[in-house]
Coordinates of C-alpha atoms and ligand atoms in Angstrom, one line a residue:
X322 CA -58.3 -42.5 77.5
X323 CA -61.3 -40.2 77.6
X324 CA -62.9 -39.5 81.0
X325 CA -66.4 -38.2 81.8
X326 CA -67.7 -35.9 84.5
X327 CA -71.3 -36.1 85.7
X328 CA -72.1 -33.0 87.8
X329 CA -75.0 -33.1 90.2
X330 CA -75.9 -35.7 92.9
X331 CA -79.7 -35.8 92.3
X332 CA -81.8 -38.4 90.5
X333 CA -80.7 -37.2 87.0
X334 CA -77.0 -37.4 88.0
X335 CA -77.6 -40.8 89.4
X336 CA -79.3 -42.0 86.2
X337 CA -76.5 -40.6 84.0
X338 CA -73.7 -42.1 86.2
X339 CA -75.3 -45.5 86.5
X340 CA -76.0 -45.7 82.7
X341 CA -72.4 -44.6 81.9
X342 CA -71.0 -47.2 84.5
X343 CA -72.7 -50.0 82.6
X344 CA -71.4 -48.9 79.2
X345 CA -68.1 -47.1 79.7
X346 CA -65.3 -49.6 79.6
X347 CA -62.3 -47.4 79.3
X348 CA -61.4 -44.2 81.1
X349 CA -63.0 -43.0 84.4
X350 CA -66.6 -41.8 85.1
X351 CA -66.5 -39.1 87.7
X352 CA -69.6 -38.2 89.6
X353 CA -69.4 -34.9 91.4
X354 CA -72.2 -35.0 93.9
X355 CA -71.7 -32.1 96.4
X356 CA -72.3 -32.7 100.1
X357 CA -75.9 -34.2 100.1
X358 CA -76.6 -37.9 100.0
X359 CA -75.9 -38.9 96.4
X360 CA -78.9 -39.9 94.3
X361 CA -81.7 -38.2 96.2
X362 CA -81.5 -34.6 95.2
X363 CA -84.3 -32.2 96.1
X364 CA -87.3 -34.5 95.3
X365 CA -86.3 -37.8 97.0
X366 CA -84.4 -36.4 100.1
X367 CA -87.7 -36.1 102.1
X368 CA -88.2 -38.3 105.1
X369 CA -91.9 -37.4 105.4
X370 CA -94.0 -40.2 104.1
X371 CA -96.9 -38.0 103.4
X372 CA -94.8 -36.7 100.5
X373 CA -95.9 -39.0 97.7
X374 CA -94.7 -39.6 94.2
X375 CA -96.9 -38.0 91.6
X376 CA -96.2 -40.8 89.1
X377 CA -97.5 -44.3 89.6
X378 CA -95.0 -46.9 90.9
X379 CA -95.1 -48.8 87.6
X380 CA -93.7 -45.8 85.7
X381 CA -91.0 -45.0 88.2
X382 CA -87.4 -46.2 87.6
X383 CA -83.9 -44.8 87.5
X384 CA -82.4 -46.8 84.6
X385 CA -84.1 -47.4 81.2
X386 CA -84.0 -51.2 81.1
X387 CA -85.1 -52.3 84.5
X388 CA -88.7 -53.3 84.2
X389 CA -90.6 -53.4 87.5
X390 CA -87.5 -53.2 89.7
X391 CA -89.1 -50.3 91.7
X392 CA -92.2 -52.3 92.4
X393 CA -90.1 -55.3 93.6
X394 CA -88.1 -53.0 95.8
X395 CA -91.2 -51.4 97.3
X396 CA -92.8 -54.8 97.8
X397 CA -89.8 -55.9 99.8
X398 CA -90.1 -52.8 102.0
X399 CA -93.9 -52.4 102.4
X400 CA -95.4 -55.8 101.6
X401 CA -98.1 -55.8 98.9
X402 CA -97.6 -53.0 96.3
X403 CA -99.5 -52.4 93.1
X404 CA -98.1 -50.7 89.9
X405 CA -100.9 -48.2 90.1
X406 CA -99.9 -47.0 93.7
X407 CA -98.4 -43.6 94.5
X408 CA -95.7 -44.4 97.0
X409 CA -93.7 -42.3 99.3
X410 CA -90.8 -40.4 97.6
X411 CA -88.5 -41.4 100.4
X412 CA -88.8 -45.0 99.2
X413 CA -87.9 -44.0 95.7
X414 CA -84.8 -42.2 97.1
X415 CA -83.8 -45.5 98.8
X416 CA -84.4 -47.3 95.5
X417 CA -82.1 -44.9 93.5
X418 CA -79.3 -45.4 96.1
X419 CA -79.7 -49.2 96.0
X420 CA -79.7 -49.2 92.2
X421 CA -76.7 -47.1 91.9
X422 CA -75.0 -49.2 94.6
X423 CA -75.6 -52.3 92.5
X424 CA -74.1 -50.6 89.4
X425 CA -71.1 -49.6 91.4
X426 CA -70.6 -53.2 92.6
X427 CA -70.8 -54.5 89.1
X428 CA -68.3 -51.9 87.9
X429 CA -65.9 -52.9 90.6
X430 CA -66.1 -56.5 89.7
X431 CA -65.6 -55.6 86.0
X432 CA -62.6 -53.4 86.9
X433 CA -64.2 -50.2 85.4
X434 CA -62.9 -46.8 86.5
X435 CA -65.1 -44.4 88.5
X436 CA -64.8 -41.9 91.2
X437 CA -67.5 -40.2 93.4
X438 CA -66.5 -36.8 94.6
X439 CA -68.3 -35.4 97.6
X440 CA -67.6 -31.8 96.6
X441 CA -69.3 -29.2 94.3
X442 CA -68.1 -28.4 90.9
X443 CA -67.0 -24.8 90.9
X444 CA -65.6 -24.1 87.4
X445 CA -65.4 -25.6 83.9
X446 CA -62.6 -24.6 81.5
X447 CA -62.6 -25.6 77.9
X448 CA -59.2 -27.0 76.7
X449 CA -57.9 -25.8 73.4
X450 CA -56.8 -29.3 72.6
X451 CA -60.4 -30.6 73.2
X452 CA -62.2 -31.6 76.3
X453 CA -62.7 -29.8 79.6
X454 CA -61.2 -29.3 83.0
X455 CA -63.6 -29.3 86.0
X456 CA -62.4 -27.8 89.2
X457 CA -64.0 -29.3 92.3
X458 CA -64.4 -28.1 95.8
X459 CA -61.1 -29.4 97.1
X460 CA -59.2 -27.5 94.5
X461 CA -58.5 -30.5 92.3
X462 CA -59.0 -30.4 88.5
X463 CA -60.6 -33.3 86.7
X464 CA -59.5 -33.5 83.0
X465 CA -62.3 -35.0 81.0
X466 CA -63.5 -35.3 77.4
X467 CA -67.2 -34.8 78.3
X468 CA -69.2 -33.1 81.0
X469 CA -72.9 -33.8 81.8
X470 CA -74.6 -31.0 83.8
X471 CA -77.2 -32.6 86.0
X472 CA -77.6 -29.8 88.5
X473 CA -81.4 -29.6 88.7
X474 CA -83.2 -26.3 89.2
X475 CA -81.8 -23.3 90.9
X476 CA -82.2 -22.4 94.6
X477 CA -85.2 -20.1 95.0
X478 CA -84.7 -16.4 94.8
X479 CA -86.9 -14.3 97.0
X480 CA -90.0 -12.7 95.2
X481 CA -89.5 -9.0 94.5
X482 CA -92.3 -8.2 96.9
X483 CA -90.3 -9.4 99.8
X484 CA -88.4 -6.6 101.8
X485 CA -84.9 -7.1 103.1
X486 CA -86.3 -6.7 106.7
X487 CA -88.6 -9.7 106.1
X488 CA -85.8 -11.7 104.6
X489 CA -83.5 -10.9 107.5
X490 CA -86.2 -11.8 110.1
X491 CA -85.7 -15.5 109.7
X492 CA -89.5 -15.8 109.3
X493 CA -89.4 -15.9 105.5
X494 CA -88.4 -19.4 104.4
X495 CA -87.0 -19.8 100.9
X496 CA -86.5 -23.5 101.1
X497 CA -89.9 -25.4 101.6
X498 CA -88.1 -28.5 102.5
X499 CA -86.5 -27.0 105.6
X500 CA -89.6 -26.5 107.9
X501 CA -87.8 -28.3 110.8
X502 CA -85.4 -25.4 111.2
X503 CA -88.3 -23.3 112.5
X504 CA -88.5 -24.2 116.2
X505 CA -91.1 -21.7 117.3
X506 CA -94.7 -22.8 116.9
X507 CA -96.4 -20.4 114.4
X508 CA -100.0 -19.2 114.8
X509 CA -100.3 -18.6 111.1
X510 CA -98.3 -20.0 108.3
X511 CA -98.6 -18.5 104.8
X512 CA -97.4 -20.6 101.9
X513 CA -96.9 -18.7 98.6
X514 CA -97.8 -21.1 95.8
X515 CA -100.4 -23.8 95.3
X516 CA -98.4 -26.3 93.2
X517 CA -97.1 -29.7 94.1
X518 CA -94.3 -28.3 96.4
X519 CA -96.9 -26.1 98.2
X520 CA -99.1 -29.2 98.7
X521 CA -96.3 -31.1 100.4
X522 CA -95.3 -28.1 102.4
X523 CA -98.9 -27.6 103.7
X524 CA -99.2 -31.3 104.6
X525 CA -95.9 -31.2 106.6
X526 CA -96.8 -28.0 108.3
X527 CA -100.3 -29.3 109.2
X528 CA -98.6 -32.3 111.0
X529 CA -95.8 -30.3 112.5
X530 CA -98.0 -27.5 113.9
X531 CA -101.5 -29.0 114.4
X532 CA -102.9 -25.8 115.8
X533 CA -101.5 -23.4 113.2
X534 CA -103.8 -21.7 110.8
X535 CA -102.6 -22.4 107.2
X536 CA -103.0 -20.0 104.3
X537 CA -102.0 -20.7 100.6
X538 CA -101.8 -17.9 98.0
X539 CA -101.3 -18.0 94.4
X540 CA -102.5 -15.9 91.4
X541 CA -105.1 -18.5 90.3
X542 CA -105.6 -20.2 93.7
X543 CA -105.8 -23.6 91.9
X544 CA -104.5 -26.8 93.3
X545 CA -103.0 -29.4 90.9
X546 CA -105.7 -31.8 89.7
X547 CA -105.6 -35.2 91.2
X548 CA -104.7 -38.4 89.4
X549 CA -107.4 -41.0 89.0
X550 CA -107.3 -43.8 91.6
X551 CA -106.8 -46.4 88.9
X552 CA -104.9 -46.1 85.6
X553 CA -107.1 -44.8 82.8
X554 CA -107.8 -46.4 79.4
X555 CA -106.1 -44.6 76.5
X556 CA -108.2 -42.2 74.4
X557 CA -109.0 -44.3 71.2
X558 CA -108.4 -41.2 69.0
X559 CA -105.0 -40.3 70.7
X560 CA -102.8 -41.0 67.7
X561 CA -105.0 -39.0 65.3
X562 CA -105.1 -36.1 67.9
X563 CA -101.3 -36.1 68.3
X564 CA -100.8 -36.1 64.5
X565 CA -103.2 -33.1 64.2
X566 CA -101.5 -31.3 67.0
X567 CA -98.1 -31.8 65.4
X568 CA -99.5 -30.2 62.2
X569 CA -100.8 -27.2 64.1
X570 CA -99.1 -23.8 64.1
X571 CA -99.5 -21.8 67.3
X572 CA -100.8 -22.2 70.8
X573 CA -104.4 -21.4 70.3
X574 CA -105.1 -24.0 67.5
X575 CA -103.4 -26.6 69.7
X576 CA -105.6 -25.6 72.7
X577 CA -108.7 -25.7 70.5
X578 CA -107.9 -29.2 69.3
X579 CA -107.3 -30.5 72.8
X580 CA -110.5 -28.9 74.1
X581 CA -112.4 -30.4 71.1
X582 CA -111.0 -33.9 71.9
X583 CA -112.0 -33.6 75.5
X584 CA -115.5 -32.3 74.7
X585 CA -116.3 -34.9 72.0
X586 CA -115.0 -37.9 73.8
X587 CA -117.3 -38.3 76.8
X588 CA -116.0 -41.9 77.3
X589 CA -112.4 -40.8 77.6
X590 CA -111.2 -39.1 80.8
X591 CA -109.6 -35.7 80.0
X592 CA -106.5 -36.8 82.0
X593 CA -105.8 -39.8 79.6
X594 CA -105.9 -37.2 76.7
X595 CA -103.3 -35.0 78.4
X596 CA -101.2 -38.0 79.4
X597 CA -101.4 -39.3 75.8
X598 CA -99.6 -36.2 74.6
X599 CA -96.5 -37.1 76.6
X600 CA -94.6 -38.5 73.6
X601 CA -95.2 -35.3 71.5
X602 CA -94.9 -32.6 74.2
X603 CA -91.3 -31.8 73.4
X604 CA -92.1 -31.8 69.6
X605 CA -95.0 -29.4 70.2
X606 CA -92.9 -27.0 72.2
X607 CA -90.2 -27.1 69.6
X608 CA -92.8 -26.1 66.9
X609 CA -93.8 -23.0 68.7
X610 CA -92.1 -19.7 67.8
X611 CA -90.6 -17.5 70.5
X612 CA -93.8 -15.5 70.5
X613 CA -95.9 -18.7 70.8
X614 CA -93.9 -19.9 73.7
X615 CA -94.3 -16.5 75.4
X616 CA -98.0 -16.6 74.9
X617 CA -98.2 -20.1 76.4
X618 CA -96.1 -19.1 79.4
X619 CA -98.2 -16.0 80.0
X620 CA -101.7 -17.3 79.5
X621 CA -101.7 -21.1 79.6
X622 CA -98.8 -22.3 81.8
X623 CA -100.9 -22.4 85.0
X624 CA -103.6 -24.4 83.2
X625 CA -101.0 -26.8 81.8
X626 CA -99.3 -27.1 85.2
X627 CA -102.4 -28.1 87.1
X628 CA -103.6 -30.5 84.5
X629 CA -100.4 -32.1 83.6
X630 CA -98.6 -32.2 86.9
X631 CA -101.2 -33.8 89.1
X632 CA -101.1 -35.0 92.6
X633 CA -101.7 -38.3 94.1
X634 CA -105.3 -38.9 95.2
X635 CA -104.2 -39.2 98.9
X636 CA -102.6 -35.8 98.8
X637 CA -105.7 -34.3 97.2
X638 CA -107.9 -35.8 99.9
X639 CA -105.6 -34.5 102.7
X640 CA -105.7 -31.0 101.3
X641 CA -109.4 -31.1 100.9
X642 CA -109.8 -32.4 104.5
X643 CA -107.7 -29.4 105.8
X644 CA -109.9 -27.0 103.9
X645 CA -113.1 -28.7 105.2
X646 CA -111.8 -28.6 108.8
X647 CA -111.3 -24.8 108.3
X648 CA -107.6 -25.2 109.0
X649 CA -106.5 -24.2 105.4
X650 CA -107.7 -21.1 103.4
X651 CA -106.8 -20.5 99.8
X652 CA -106.5 -17.1 98.2
X653 CA -106.4 -16.4 94.5
X654 CA -104.4 -13.3 94.9
X655 CA -101.1 -11.5 94.0
X656 CA -98.6 -11.0 96.8
X657 CA -97.9 -7.2 96.7
X658 CA -95.6 -7.1 99.7
X659 CA -94.0 -9.1 102.5
X660 CA -92.6 -6.8 105.1
X661 CA -91.9 -6.5 108.8
X662 CA -90.4 -9.0 111.2
X663 CA -92.2 -11.0 113.8
X664 CA -95.0 -11.3 112.7
X665 CA -94.5 -10.7 109.0
X666 CA -97.2 -8.5 107.1
X667 CA -98.3 -10.1 103.9
X668 CA -100.2 -7.7 101.6
X669 CA -102.4 -9.3 99.0
X670 CA -104.5 -8.2 96.1
X671 CA -107.4 -10.6 95.5
X672 CA -107.8 -11.7 91.9
X673 CA -111.6 -11.6 91.8
X674 CA -112.3 -8.3 93.7
X675 CA -109.0 -6.5 93.3
X676 CA -109.4 -5.7 97.1
X677 CA -106.1 -5.2 98.9
X678 CA -105.7 -6.7 102.4
X679 CA -102.9 -7.5 104.8
X680 CA -102.4 -10.7 106.7
X681 CA -100.1 -11.3 109.6
X682 CA -98.0 -14.5 109.5
X683 CA -95.4 -15.9 111.9
X684 CA -93.9 -17.9 109.0
X685 CA -94.1 -17.4 105.2
X686 CA -92.8 -20.2 103.0
X687 CA -92.0 -19.5 99.4
X688 CA -93.1 -22.6 97.3
X689 CA -93.3 -21.1 93.9
X690 CA -91.8 -24.0 91.9
X691 CA -88.9 -24.5 89.6
X692 CA -86.6 -21.6 89.0
X693 CA -84.5 -22.0 85.9
X694 CA -83.7 -18.3 85.2
X695 CA -79.9 -19.0 85.1
X696 CA -79.1 -15.4 84.1
X697 CA -80.5 -14.2 87.4
X698 CA -79.7 -17.1 89.7
X699 CA -76.8 -17.2 92.1
X700 CA -75.4 -20.5 91.0
X701 CA -71.6 -20.3 91.0
X702 CA -70.9 -22.9 88.4
X703 CA -73.6 -21.8 86.0
X704 CA -72.7 -18.1 86.4
X705 CA -69.1 -19.1 85.6
X706 CA -70.2 -21.1 82.6
X707 CA -72.3 -18.1 81.3
X708 CA -69.3 -15.8 81.7
X709 CA -66.9 -18.2 79.9
X710 CA -69.3 -18.7 77.0
X711 CA -69.9 -22.3 77.9
X712 CA -73.6 -21.8 78.4
X713 CA -76.1 -19.3 77.0
X714 CA -79.3 -18.4 79.0
X715 CA -82.6 -19.3 77.2
X716 CA -84.3 -16.1 76.2
X717 CA -87.4 -17.0 78.2
X718 CA -85.3 -18.0 81.3
X719 CA -86.0 -21.7 80.9
X720 CA -82.5 -22.9 81.5
X721 CA -79.8 -22.8 78.8
X722 CA -79.7 -23.1 75.1
X723 CA -79.3 -26.6 73.9
X724 CA -80.0 -29.1 71.2
X725 CA -82.8 -31.6 71.8
X726 CA -80.2 -34.3 72.8
X727 CA -79.0 -32.0 75.6
X728 CA -75.8 -30.8 73.9
X729 CA -75.3 -27.1 75.0
X730 CA -75.0 -24.3 72.4
X731 CA -72.7 -21.4 72.3
X732 CA -73.7 -17.8 71.7
X733 CA -73.6 -18.4 67.8
X734 CA -75.8 -21.4 68.2
X735 CA -73.0 -23.9 67.5
X736 CA -73.0 -27.1 69.6
X737 CA -70.3 -27.2 72.3
X738 CA -68.5 -30.5 71.7
X739 CA -68.7 -32.8 74.8
X740 CA -70.8 -30.5 77.0
X741 CA -74.3 -31.7 77.8
X742 CA -77.2 -31.1 80.3
X743 CA -80.0 -33.2 81.5
X744 CA -83.2 -32.3 83.4
X745 CA -84.5 -28.9 84.3
X746 CA -81.8 -26.9 82.5
X747 CA -83.3 -28.1 79.2
X748 CA -86.8 -26.7 79.7
X749 CA -86.2 -24.0 77.0
X750 CA -85.7 -26.8 74.4
X751 CA -87.9 -29.6 75.6
X752 CA -90.4 -28.0 78.1
X753 CA -91.3 -31.3 79.7
X754 CA -87.9 -32.7 80.9
X755 CA -88.0 -32.9 84.6
X756 CA -89.8 -36.0 85.5
X757 CA -88.1 -39.4 85.9
X758 CA -89.6 -41.0 82.8
X759 CA -88.0 -38.3 80.6
X760 CA -84.8 -38.0 82.7
X761 CA -84.0 -41.7 82.5
X762 CA -84.7 -41.8 78.7
X763 CA -82.3 -38.8 78.3
X764 CA -79.6 -40.4 80.5
X765 CA -79.9 -43.6 78.6
X766 CA -79.5 -41.9 75.2
X767 CA -76.5 -39.9 76.3
X768 CA -74.8 -43.0 77.8
X769 CA -75.5 -44.9 74.5
X770 CA -73.9 -42.1 72.6
X771 CA -70.9 -41.6 74.8
X772 CA -70.5 -45.4 75.5
X773 CA -70.8 -46.1 71.8
X774 CA -68.0 -43.7 71.1
X775 CA -65.9 -45.5 73.8
X776 CA -66.6 -48.9 72.1
X777 CA -65.7 -47.5 68.7
X778 CA -62.4 -46.1 70.1
X779 CA -61.7 -49.6 71.6
X780 CA -62.3 -51.5 68.4
X781 CA -60.1 -49.0 66.5
X782 CA -57.4 -49.6 69.2
X783 CA -57.8 -53.4 68.9
X784 CA -57.5 -53.1 65.1
X785 CA -54.4 -51.1 65.5
X786 CA -53.0 -53.7 68.1
X787 CA -53.1 -56.4 65.3
X788 CA -50.1 -57.9 63.7
X789 CA -49.8 -55.2 61.0
X790 CA -50.5 -52.4 63.5
Ligands
FAD1575 C1 -90.9 -32.0 95.3 C2 -90.7 -32.7 94.0 C3 -91.4 -33.9 93.7 C4 -91.3 -34.5 92.6 N1 -91.9 -35.7 92.4 C5 -91.7 -36.4 91.2 C6 -92.3 -37.7 91.0 O1 -93.1 -38.1 91.9 N2 -92.0 -38.4 89.9 C7 -91.2 -37.8 89.0 O2 -91.0 -38.5 87.9 N3 -90.6 -36.7 89.1 C8 -90.8 -35.9 90.2 N4 -90.3 -34.7 90.4 C9 -89.4 -34.2 89.3 C10 -87.9 -34.2 89.7 O3 -87.5 -33.0 89.2 C11 -87.1 -35.4 89.1 O4 -87.8 -36.6 89.4 C12 -85.7 -35.5 89.6 O5 -85.7 -35.6 91.0 C13 -84.9 -34.3 89.2 O6 -83.6 -34.6 89.6 P1 -82.3 -33.6 89.3 O7 -81.1 -34.5 89.5 O8 -82.5 -33.2 87.9 O9 -82.4 -32.4 90.2 P2 -82.1 -32.1 91.7 O10 -83.0 -33.1 92.5 O11 -82.3 -30.7 92.0 O12 -80.6 -32.6 91.9 C14 -79.6 -31.8 91.4 C15 -78.4 -31.9 92.5 O13 -77.3 -31.3 91.9 C16 -76.6 -30.6 92.9 N5 -75.7 -29.6 92.4 C17 -76.1 -28.3 91.9 N6 -75.0 -27.7 91.5 C18 -73.9 -28.5 91.8 C19 -72.5 -28.3 91.6 N7 -72.0 -27.2 91.1 N8 -71.8 -29.4 91.9 C20 -72.3 -30.5 92.4 N9 -73.6 -30.8 92.6 C21 -74.4 -29.7 92.3 C22 -77.7 -30.1 93.8 O14 -77.3 -29.8 95.1 C23 -78.7 -31.3 93.8 O15 -78.4 -32.2 94.8 C24 -90.4 -34.0 91.5 C25 -89.7 -32.8 91.8 C26 -89.9 -32.2 93.0 C27 -89.1 -30.9 93.2

């Protein structure tokens, strides 16, 4: 009977595993989770309640058909909760674990086969007779018909500007979620990046070191925009706008259409127009040529990121307060060099003036966002998959080549049967695929497809079991 392996213990792995458990009656569903607490991954492992979800509670969920289960869970924990609230990410991590736990209990009662492996997947081998063998940390091999890669983004690589002396000093932190390993109180902390991860890093640093001076640096020096406090009405012309966008060729005509919609609809908040594009974002990305995508990444990505990936209002207020109190400075600048030891010397070129200056910092934290450049990353499993021809790097370093449904492609562009990805690895194909609403829809579709095949095999088996079989 066909078994399936889901690799990755984050929220995407949890969604795929739980969806499969509910549908897969025969064979075993393996979940290879590594050594972290399964289900939380990078985003929901935080214990800091100032780290908020950037999606309203009503839109957060781990499985497709579960209505307001997260709101109910949060209400049990916190008392009164509204669907429009931006709740702590820790709470969503607890929720994922509870939801997967419930699916596991159901699967046990129904006698369905599953295994959770607290090891990393190290190697995938394609079998000539079909299917794959997955080697996991303890040296065992799992023989499966299908593999779902849900391994999230890659660990951060140091920026090229960072010297080996700085890296070896221990004062350059590549993992923004590990501030607690810095025991010495810094006088100045420099955070490279001004996106959502940088915001959380600065909020944690401000609490942990109340007397430290905080500096944030990014090329544009722009914070993510904030969400409105209450949900916004939809833009009345959104459908027409989306149709027009889908008929566009090229990035600039798309940008002009969105700008015109914002300018000519004073009664619609621009944020509702951007949000209303959500159903067509993947389609728009797929319509762009390679050159169009490059143009977007080079000139518009920052604008898209700050407008589309907004922060909770409370996070925005906390950052503003730090700036007003004079504890946080922001530089729109390029980091030219990080060198030295204790303190580190951070050399910047200011965007507006082109002036070069050097700051001293006791701690520098790199918070530059998702890295999906698989060809350059040091991810053992992905590197092995690239070498074995089981994955091909996206030419713009946005994950791996795949079909829109997540099935991986080989170097000739042919689908690799039974090999899928979900989440960040698919950015080259879908662009927007890393938030929970997209992840749970993708997990659901994959489970329907693989579970449907399982059902079909069973019915054929039953037909064959009949009197004439
Ligand atoms: C700070 C932050 C905040 C976010 N906030 C929100 C939000 O509020 N709402 C929202 O919808 N989205 C949010 N997101 C988007 C987020 O990416 C998704 O919600 C989701 O957490 C992605 O989960 P994932 O499983 O794809 O990746 P990850 O969380 O990165 O999990 C992947 C897991 O796979 C493991 N892994 C890697 N390689 C292997 C291997 N070889 N074997 C076994 N395991 C392996 C990793 O160790 C990791 O635990 C946020 C993202 C971040 C980074």
